Coordinates of C-alpha atoms and ligand atoms in Angstrom, one line a residue:
X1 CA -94.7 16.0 4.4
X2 CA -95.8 13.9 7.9
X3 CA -95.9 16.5 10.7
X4 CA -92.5 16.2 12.8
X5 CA -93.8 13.4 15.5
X6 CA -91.3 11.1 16.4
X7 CA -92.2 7.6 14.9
X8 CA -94.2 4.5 17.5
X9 CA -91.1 2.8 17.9
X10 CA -87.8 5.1 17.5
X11 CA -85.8 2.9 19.0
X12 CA -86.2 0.7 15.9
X13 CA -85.2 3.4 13.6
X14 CA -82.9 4.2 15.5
X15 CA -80.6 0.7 15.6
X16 CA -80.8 1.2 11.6
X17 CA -79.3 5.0 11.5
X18 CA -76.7 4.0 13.7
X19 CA -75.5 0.6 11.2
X20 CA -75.7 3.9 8.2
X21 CA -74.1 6.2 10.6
X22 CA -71.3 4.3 11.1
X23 CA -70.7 3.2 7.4
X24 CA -70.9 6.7 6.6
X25 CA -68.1 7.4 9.8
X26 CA -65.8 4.4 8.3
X27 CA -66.3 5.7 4.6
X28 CA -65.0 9.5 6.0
X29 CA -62.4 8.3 8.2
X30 CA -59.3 7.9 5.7
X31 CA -59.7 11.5 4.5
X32 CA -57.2 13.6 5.5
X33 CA -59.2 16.5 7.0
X34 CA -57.7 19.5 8.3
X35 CA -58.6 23.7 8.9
X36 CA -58.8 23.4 4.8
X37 CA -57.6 21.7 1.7
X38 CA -59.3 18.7 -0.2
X39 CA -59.9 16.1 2.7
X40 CA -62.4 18.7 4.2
X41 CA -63.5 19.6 0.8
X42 CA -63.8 16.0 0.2
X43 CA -65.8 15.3 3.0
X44 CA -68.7 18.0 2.6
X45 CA -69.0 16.9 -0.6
X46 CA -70.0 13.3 0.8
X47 CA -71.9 15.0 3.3
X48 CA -74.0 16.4 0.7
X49 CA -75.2 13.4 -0.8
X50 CA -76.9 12.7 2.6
X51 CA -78.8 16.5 3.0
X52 CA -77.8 18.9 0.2
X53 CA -74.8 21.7 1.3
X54 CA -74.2 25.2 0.7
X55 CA -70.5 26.0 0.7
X56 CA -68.9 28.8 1.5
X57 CA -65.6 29.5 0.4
X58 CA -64.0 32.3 2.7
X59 CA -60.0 33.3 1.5
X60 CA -57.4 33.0 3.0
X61 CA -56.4 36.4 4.8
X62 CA -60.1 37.4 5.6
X63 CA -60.5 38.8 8.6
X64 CA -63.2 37.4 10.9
X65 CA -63.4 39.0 14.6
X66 CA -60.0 38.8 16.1
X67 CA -58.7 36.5 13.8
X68 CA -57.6 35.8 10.0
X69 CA -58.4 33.0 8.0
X70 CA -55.4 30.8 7.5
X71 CA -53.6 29.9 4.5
X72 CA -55.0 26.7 2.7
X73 CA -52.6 23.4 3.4
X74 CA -52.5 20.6 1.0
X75 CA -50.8 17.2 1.4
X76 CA -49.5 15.2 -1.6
X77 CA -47.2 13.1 0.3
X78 CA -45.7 12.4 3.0
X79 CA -43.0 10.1 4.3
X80 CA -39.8 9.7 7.0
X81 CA -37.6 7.3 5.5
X82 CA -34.4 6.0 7.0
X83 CA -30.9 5.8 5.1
X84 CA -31.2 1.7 4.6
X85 CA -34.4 2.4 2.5
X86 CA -36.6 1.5 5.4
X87 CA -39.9 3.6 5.3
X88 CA -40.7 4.4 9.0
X89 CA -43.8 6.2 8.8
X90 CA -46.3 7.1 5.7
X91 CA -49.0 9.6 5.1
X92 CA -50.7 7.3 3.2
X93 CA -50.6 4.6 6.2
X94 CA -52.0 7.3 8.4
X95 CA -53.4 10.8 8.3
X96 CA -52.4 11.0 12.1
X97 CA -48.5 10.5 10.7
X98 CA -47.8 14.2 9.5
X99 CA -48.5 17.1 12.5
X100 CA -51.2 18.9 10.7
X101 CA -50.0 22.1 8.7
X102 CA -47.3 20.8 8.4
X103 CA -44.6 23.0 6.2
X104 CA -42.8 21.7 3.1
X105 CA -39.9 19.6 4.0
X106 CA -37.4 17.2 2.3
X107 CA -34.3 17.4 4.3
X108 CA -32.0 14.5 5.8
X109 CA -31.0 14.7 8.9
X110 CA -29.9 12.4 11.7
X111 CA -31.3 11.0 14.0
X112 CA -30.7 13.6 17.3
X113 CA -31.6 16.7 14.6
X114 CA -34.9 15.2 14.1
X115 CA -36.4 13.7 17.7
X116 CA -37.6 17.7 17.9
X117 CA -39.7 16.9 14.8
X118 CA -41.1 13.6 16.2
X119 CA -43.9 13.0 18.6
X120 CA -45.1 10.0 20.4
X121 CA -47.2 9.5 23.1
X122 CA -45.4 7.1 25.6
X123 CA -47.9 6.6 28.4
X124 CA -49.8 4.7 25.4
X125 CA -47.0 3.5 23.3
X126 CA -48.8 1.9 20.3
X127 CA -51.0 5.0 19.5
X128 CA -50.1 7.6 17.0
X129 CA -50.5 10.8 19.2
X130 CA -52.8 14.0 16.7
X131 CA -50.7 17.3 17.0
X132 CA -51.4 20.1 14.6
X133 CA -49.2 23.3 14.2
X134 CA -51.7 26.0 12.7
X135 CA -50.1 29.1 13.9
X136 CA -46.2 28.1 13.9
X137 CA -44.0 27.8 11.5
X138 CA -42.8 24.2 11.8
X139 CA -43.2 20.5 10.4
X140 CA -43.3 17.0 11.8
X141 CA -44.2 13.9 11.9
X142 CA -46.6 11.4 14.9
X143 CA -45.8 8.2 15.5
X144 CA -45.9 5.0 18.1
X145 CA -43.6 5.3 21.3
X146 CA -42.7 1.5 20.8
X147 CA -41.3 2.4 17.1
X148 CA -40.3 5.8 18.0
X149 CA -37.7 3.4 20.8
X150 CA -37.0 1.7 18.3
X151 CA -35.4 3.9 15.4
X152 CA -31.8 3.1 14.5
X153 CA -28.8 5.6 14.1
X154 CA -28.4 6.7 11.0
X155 CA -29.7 9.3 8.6
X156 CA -33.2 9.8 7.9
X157 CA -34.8 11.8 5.1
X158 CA -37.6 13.6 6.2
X159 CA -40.2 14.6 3.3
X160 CA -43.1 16.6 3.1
X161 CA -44.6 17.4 -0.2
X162 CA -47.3 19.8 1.2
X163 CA -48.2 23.9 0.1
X164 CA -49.4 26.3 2.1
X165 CA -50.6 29.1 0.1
X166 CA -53.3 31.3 -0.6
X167 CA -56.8 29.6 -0.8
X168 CA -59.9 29.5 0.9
X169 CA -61.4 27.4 4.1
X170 CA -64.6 25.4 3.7
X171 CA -67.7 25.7 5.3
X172 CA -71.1 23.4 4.8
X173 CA -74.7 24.7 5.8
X174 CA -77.8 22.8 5.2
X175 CA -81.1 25.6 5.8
X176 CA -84.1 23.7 6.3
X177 CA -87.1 26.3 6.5
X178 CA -89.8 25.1 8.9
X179 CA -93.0 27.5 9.6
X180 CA -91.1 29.8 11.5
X181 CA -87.7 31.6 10.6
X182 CA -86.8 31.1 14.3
X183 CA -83.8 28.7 13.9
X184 CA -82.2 26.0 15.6
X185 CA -78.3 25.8 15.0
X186 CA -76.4 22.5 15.0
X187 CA -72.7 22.8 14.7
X188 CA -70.4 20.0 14.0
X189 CA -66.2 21.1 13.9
X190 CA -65.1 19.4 10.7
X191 CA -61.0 19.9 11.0
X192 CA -59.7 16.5 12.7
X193 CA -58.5 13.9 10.0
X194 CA -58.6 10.1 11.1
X195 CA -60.1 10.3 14.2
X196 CA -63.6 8.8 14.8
X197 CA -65.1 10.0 17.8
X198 CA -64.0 13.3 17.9
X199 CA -65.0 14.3 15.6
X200 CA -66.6 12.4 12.8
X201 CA -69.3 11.1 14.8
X202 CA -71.2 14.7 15.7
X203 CA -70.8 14.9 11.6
X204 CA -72.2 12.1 10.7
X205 CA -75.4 12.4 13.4
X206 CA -75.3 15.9 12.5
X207 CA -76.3 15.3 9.1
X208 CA -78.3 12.5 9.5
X209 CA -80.5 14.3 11.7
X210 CA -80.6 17.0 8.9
X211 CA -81.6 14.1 6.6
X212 CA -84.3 12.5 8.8
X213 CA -86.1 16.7 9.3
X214 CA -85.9 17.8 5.5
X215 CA -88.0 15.0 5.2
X216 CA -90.4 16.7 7.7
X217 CA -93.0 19.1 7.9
X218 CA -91.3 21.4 11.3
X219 CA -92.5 24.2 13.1
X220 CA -89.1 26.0 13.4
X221 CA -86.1 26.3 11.2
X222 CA -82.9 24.2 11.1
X223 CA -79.7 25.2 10.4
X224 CA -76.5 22.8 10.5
X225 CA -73.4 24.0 10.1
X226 CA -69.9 21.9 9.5
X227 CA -66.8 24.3 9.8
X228 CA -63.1 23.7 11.3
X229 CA -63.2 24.3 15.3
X230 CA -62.8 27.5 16.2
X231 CA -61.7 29.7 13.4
X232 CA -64.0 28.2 11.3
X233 CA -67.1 28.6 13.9
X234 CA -65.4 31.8 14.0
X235 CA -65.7 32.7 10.7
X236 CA -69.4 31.5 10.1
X237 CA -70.0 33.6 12.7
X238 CA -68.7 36.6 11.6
X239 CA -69.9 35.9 7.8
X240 CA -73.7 35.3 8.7
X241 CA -73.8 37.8 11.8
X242 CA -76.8 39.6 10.2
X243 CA -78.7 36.2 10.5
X244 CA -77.9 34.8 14.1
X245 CA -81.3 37.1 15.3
X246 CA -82.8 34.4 14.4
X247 CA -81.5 31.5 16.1
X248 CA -83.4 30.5 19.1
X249 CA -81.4 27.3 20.1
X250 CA -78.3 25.4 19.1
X251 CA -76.7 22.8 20.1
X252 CA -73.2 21.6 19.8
X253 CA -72.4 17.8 18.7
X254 CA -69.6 15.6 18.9
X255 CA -68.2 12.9 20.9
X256 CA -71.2 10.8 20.2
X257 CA -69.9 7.6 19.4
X258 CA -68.2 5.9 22.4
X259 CA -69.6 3.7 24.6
X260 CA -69.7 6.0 27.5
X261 CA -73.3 8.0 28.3
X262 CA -75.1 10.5 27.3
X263 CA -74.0 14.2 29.0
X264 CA -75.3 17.5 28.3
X265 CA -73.2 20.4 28.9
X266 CA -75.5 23.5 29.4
X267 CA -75.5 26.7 27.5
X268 CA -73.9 30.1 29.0
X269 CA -76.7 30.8 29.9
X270 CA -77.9 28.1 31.9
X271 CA -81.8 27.9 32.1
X272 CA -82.6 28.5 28.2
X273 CA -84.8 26.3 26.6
X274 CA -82.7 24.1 24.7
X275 CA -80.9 23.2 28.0
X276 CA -84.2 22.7 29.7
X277 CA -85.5 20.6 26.6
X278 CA -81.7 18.2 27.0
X279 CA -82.1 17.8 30.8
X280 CA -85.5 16.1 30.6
X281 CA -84.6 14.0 27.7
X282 CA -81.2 13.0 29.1
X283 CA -82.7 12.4 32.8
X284 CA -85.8 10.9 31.6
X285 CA -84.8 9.0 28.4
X286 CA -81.4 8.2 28.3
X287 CA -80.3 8.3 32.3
X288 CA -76.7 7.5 33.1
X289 CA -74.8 11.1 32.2
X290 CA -74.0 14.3 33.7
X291 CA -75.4 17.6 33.0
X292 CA -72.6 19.5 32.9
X293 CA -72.3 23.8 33.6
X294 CA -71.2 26.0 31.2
X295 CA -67.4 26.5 31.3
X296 CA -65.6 28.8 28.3
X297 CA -63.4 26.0 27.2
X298 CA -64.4 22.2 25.3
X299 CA -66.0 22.7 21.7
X300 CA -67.0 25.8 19.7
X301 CA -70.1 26.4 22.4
X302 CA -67.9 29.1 23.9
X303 CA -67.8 30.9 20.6
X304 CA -71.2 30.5 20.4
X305 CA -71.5 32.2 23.8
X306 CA -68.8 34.4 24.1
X307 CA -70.4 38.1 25.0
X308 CA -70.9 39.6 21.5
X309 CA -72.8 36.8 20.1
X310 CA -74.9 35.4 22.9
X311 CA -76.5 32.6 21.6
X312 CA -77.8 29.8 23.7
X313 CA -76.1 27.0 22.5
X314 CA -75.2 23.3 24.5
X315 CA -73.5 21.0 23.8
X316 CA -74.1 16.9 24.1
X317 CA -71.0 14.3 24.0
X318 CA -70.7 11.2 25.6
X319 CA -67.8 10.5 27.3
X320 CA -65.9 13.9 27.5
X321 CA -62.9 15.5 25.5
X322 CA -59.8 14.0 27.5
X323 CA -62.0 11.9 30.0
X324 CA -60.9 9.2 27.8
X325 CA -57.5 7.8 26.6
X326 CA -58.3 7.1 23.0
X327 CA -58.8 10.9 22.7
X328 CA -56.8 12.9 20.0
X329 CA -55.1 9.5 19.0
X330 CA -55.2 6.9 16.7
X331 CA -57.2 4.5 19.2
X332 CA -60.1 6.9 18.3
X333 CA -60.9 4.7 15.1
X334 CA -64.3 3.2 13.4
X335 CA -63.8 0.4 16.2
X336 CA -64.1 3.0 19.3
X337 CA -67.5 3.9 18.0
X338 CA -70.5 1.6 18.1
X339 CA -73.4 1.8 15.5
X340 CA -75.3 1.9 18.7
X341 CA -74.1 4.5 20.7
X342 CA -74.3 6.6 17.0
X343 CA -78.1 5.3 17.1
X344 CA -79.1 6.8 20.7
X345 CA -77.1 9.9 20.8
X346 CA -79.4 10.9 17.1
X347 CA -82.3 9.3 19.4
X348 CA -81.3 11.5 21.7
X349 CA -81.1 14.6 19.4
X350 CA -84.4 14.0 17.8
X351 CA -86.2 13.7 21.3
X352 CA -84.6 17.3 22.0
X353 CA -85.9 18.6 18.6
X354 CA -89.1 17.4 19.3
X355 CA -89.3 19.2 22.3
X356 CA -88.2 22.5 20.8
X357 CA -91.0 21.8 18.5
X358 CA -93.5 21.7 20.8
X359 CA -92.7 23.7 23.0
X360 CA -95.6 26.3 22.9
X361 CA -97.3 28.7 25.5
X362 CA -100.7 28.3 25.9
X363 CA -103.8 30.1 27.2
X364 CA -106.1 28.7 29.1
X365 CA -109.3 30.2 27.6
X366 CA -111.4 29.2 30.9
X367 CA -109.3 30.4 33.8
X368 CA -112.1 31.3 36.4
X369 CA -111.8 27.7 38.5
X370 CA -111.3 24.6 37.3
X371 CA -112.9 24.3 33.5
X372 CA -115.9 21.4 33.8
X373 CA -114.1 18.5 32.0
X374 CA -116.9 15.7 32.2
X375 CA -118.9 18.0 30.0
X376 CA -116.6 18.1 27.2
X377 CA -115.5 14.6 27.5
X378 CA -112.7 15.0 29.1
X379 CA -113.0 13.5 32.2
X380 CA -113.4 10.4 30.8
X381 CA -111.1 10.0 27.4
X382 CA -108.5 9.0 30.3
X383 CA -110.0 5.3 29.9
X384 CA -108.8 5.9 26.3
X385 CA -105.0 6.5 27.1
X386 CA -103.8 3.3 28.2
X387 CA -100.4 3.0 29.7
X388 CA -100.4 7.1 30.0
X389 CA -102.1 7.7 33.4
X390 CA -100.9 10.4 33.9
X391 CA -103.3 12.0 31.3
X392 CA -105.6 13.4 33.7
X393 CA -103.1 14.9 35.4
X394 CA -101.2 16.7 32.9
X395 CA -104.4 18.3 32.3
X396 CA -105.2 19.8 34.9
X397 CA -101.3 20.7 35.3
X398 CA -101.9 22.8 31.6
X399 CA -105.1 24.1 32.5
X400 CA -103.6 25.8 35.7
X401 CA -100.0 26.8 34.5
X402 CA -101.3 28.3 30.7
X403 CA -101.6 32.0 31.7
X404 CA -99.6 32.6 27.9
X405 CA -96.2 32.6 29.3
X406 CA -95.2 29.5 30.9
X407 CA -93.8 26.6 28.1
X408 CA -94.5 23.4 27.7
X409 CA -90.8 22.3 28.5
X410 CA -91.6 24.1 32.1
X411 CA -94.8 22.9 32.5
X412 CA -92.9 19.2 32.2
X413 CA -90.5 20.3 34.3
X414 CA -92.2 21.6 37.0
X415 CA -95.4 18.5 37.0
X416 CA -92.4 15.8 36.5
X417 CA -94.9 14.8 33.6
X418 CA -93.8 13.0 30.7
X419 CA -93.6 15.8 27.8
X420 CA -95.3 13.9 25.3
X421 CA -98.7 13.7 27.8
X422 CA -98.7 17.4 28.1
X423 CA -98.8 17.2 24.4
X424 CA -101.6 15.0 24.2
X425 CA -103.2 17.1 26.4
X426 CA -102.6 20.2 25.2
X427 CA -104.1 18.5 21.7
X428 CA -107.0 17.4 23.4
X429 CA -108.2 20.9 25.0
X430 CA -107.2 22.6 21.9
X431 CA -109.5 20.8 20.4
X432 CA -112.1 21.4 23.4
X433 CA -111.8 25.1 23.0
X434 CA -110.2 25.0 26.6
X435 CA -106.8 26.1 25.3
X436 CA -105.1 28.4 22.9
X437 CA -101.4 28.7 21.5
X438 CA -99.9 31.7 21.9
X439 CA -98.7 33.0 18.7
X440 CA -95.8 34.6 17.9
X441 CA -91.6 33.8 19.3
X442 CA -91.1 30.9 21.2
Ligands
ZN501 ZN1 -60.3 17.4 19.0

């Protein structure tokens, strides 16, 4: 397996994941997805056939942490139909149609006894609004403000064919094993049903990048994980908490497909290594976003760094959740996402990864003055790096800061070199006996 380099021209490959990425994001789209049942089950299945899964199957009624895994929901039908014959909304039109979790129901009622069941969106009248009711007791259906005006008096009968019983909830993990058991976690939430951006486009780069590494020869561990939000982040963490030791990094995704920027929201902790490694690719490599503090509310990165668990995990998104108006409504569809902004934000993610990778201490094994570079060759193998000038430089920058405990993500950050000089670099007086890799954790 080639060593994990990223390829001459990655802006190349990367046009041609984004036209898969978003196939794969239209193919997923129709599934009705939720905290369980067979749309999720559906779509780790397809999933798999991109990097091979491990499922886990936790019942319903397990405790994880402070909470209890739900009941499993599953949708046969659904449909409000009024008492001339007229169907007003379908299930089968639109996942978005039926509030998620959604108890049985086939009832008629009129029209004032159902508008508490009904939900629209009227500051955007043709969208179908996403509400979900996983903790209540209740039913409902989603539709457009404009129709929702528009229903006549009368009688309506309002049918759910739907169970909520005893089952299990669905989780998908693809282990890739690099030379190291330290680990780098990438979660995707897998519970929305037909909504693109949030959150089928952090799936679908999710997995592609575990697709693109497998194929890879990597220094560290990967480990992707596809769960619901929160209880089901929840519940991987409780079910592989004798494991999270090892996880070094992690990184949330979602929100990658719109046509906003890149932004990096930083870890709890604030100066780890994976946010170091996302601030110099975002600011160097793909410019235009924000980085973004920590704040305990967004995506399942507050689980990851709640107290107990403590793991330095960011999160990257483009535009925000609720910075724009498509979000959590049927506007967020295959045509709000481009095949290119899929394309950069897994550019963006393999540029991070590559990092990690290399992000080594070294020793300088000459540290008395300035090692005599013109002996070994050194001094003038910058005529050979055309269009890197700053070769020379980010030696001498590694040759000063390698006392064995300073990165090579700092050493970047504190020279403003590019990251993949000090690479070179640090290949080159390797191989001059000038420098040694620390072994042992990153
Ligand atoms: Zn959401």
């Amino acid at each position: 397996m080639p060593a994990l380099r990223l390829d001459p021209d990655p802006r190349l490959h990367a046009q041609a994941e984004g036209e898969r990425m978003h196939a794969l994001l239209a193919e997923l789209y129709p599934l009705g997805r939720s905290l369980t049942g067979r749309g999720l089950r559906a779509t780790l299945q397809r999933l798999d056939a991109e990097a091979p899964l491990t499922i886990d199957e936790i019942a319903s009624g397990t405790a994880v942490f402070d909470w209890t895994v739900p009941d499993e929901w599953t949708i046969d039908e659904a449909y409000l139909e009024h008492e001339s014959g007229r169907r007003i909304v379908d299930y089968r039109a639109h996942t978005l149609h039926v509030v998620g979790y959604s108890r049985p129901v086939d009832r008629w009622l009129t029209l004032d006894e159902l508008r508490p069941h009904l939900h629209s969106a009227p500051e955007h009248p043709d969208w179908i609004p996403y509400r979900t009711s996983y903790y209540k007791d209740d039913w409902g259906f989603c539709l457009a403000h404009r129709q929702y005006e528009q229903l006549p008096p009368g009688r309506y009968r309002a049918l759910i064919r739907a169970a909520l019983a005893p089952g299990s909830m669905s989780i998908g993990q693809c282990l890739l094993r690099g030379d190291m058991s330290e680990e780098v976690l990438v979660f995707a939430h897998t519970c929305h049903p037909s909504l693109a951006n949030d959150n089928l486009s952090g799936l679908v780069v999710a997995i592609r990048l575990a697709a693109w590494l497998r194929q890879r020869a990597t220094r560290l561990s990967y480990r992707f994980v596809f769960a619901p939000a929160t209880i089901g982040s929840i519940a991987w963490l409780a079910l592989h908490f004798s494991e999270l030791h090892r996880v070094r990094h992690g990184l949330v995704l979602s929100l990658l497909g719109d046509r906003g920027p890149l932004n990096y929201k930083r870890t709890r902790f604030g100066q780890a290594a994976i946010d170091r490694a996302a601030t110099q690719v975002l600011q160097r490599q793909h410019p235009g976003g924000r980085i973004i503090d920590f704040s305990p509310w967004g995506y399942d990165e507050r689980q990851f760094g709640s107290p107990g668990i403590a793991l330095p995990v960011g999160r990257l998104t483009r535009t925000p959740n609720g910075e724009f108006p498509e979000y959590h409504t049927s506007a967020d569809n295959p045509d709000f996402v481009t095949a290119a902004s899929l394309g950069e934000s897994w550019l963006a993610c393999l540029r991070i990864v590559h990092r990690l990778e290399h992000d080594l201490r070294y020793r300088n094994l000459r540290p008395y003055g300035e090692p005599q570079l013109g002996r070994r060759g050194l001094y003038r193998s910058t005529g050979g790096y055309q269009g890197i000038p700053d070769q020379q430089m980010a030696m001498l920058w590694l040759l000063n800061q390698s006392d064995g405990g300073t990165s090579l993500i700092e050493i970047a950050e504190r020279s403003g070199l590019s990251f993949d000089s000090l690479c070179r670099a640090a290949d080159d007086l390797v191989r001059a006996g000038l420098l040694a890799a620390e072994t042992g954790t990153s």
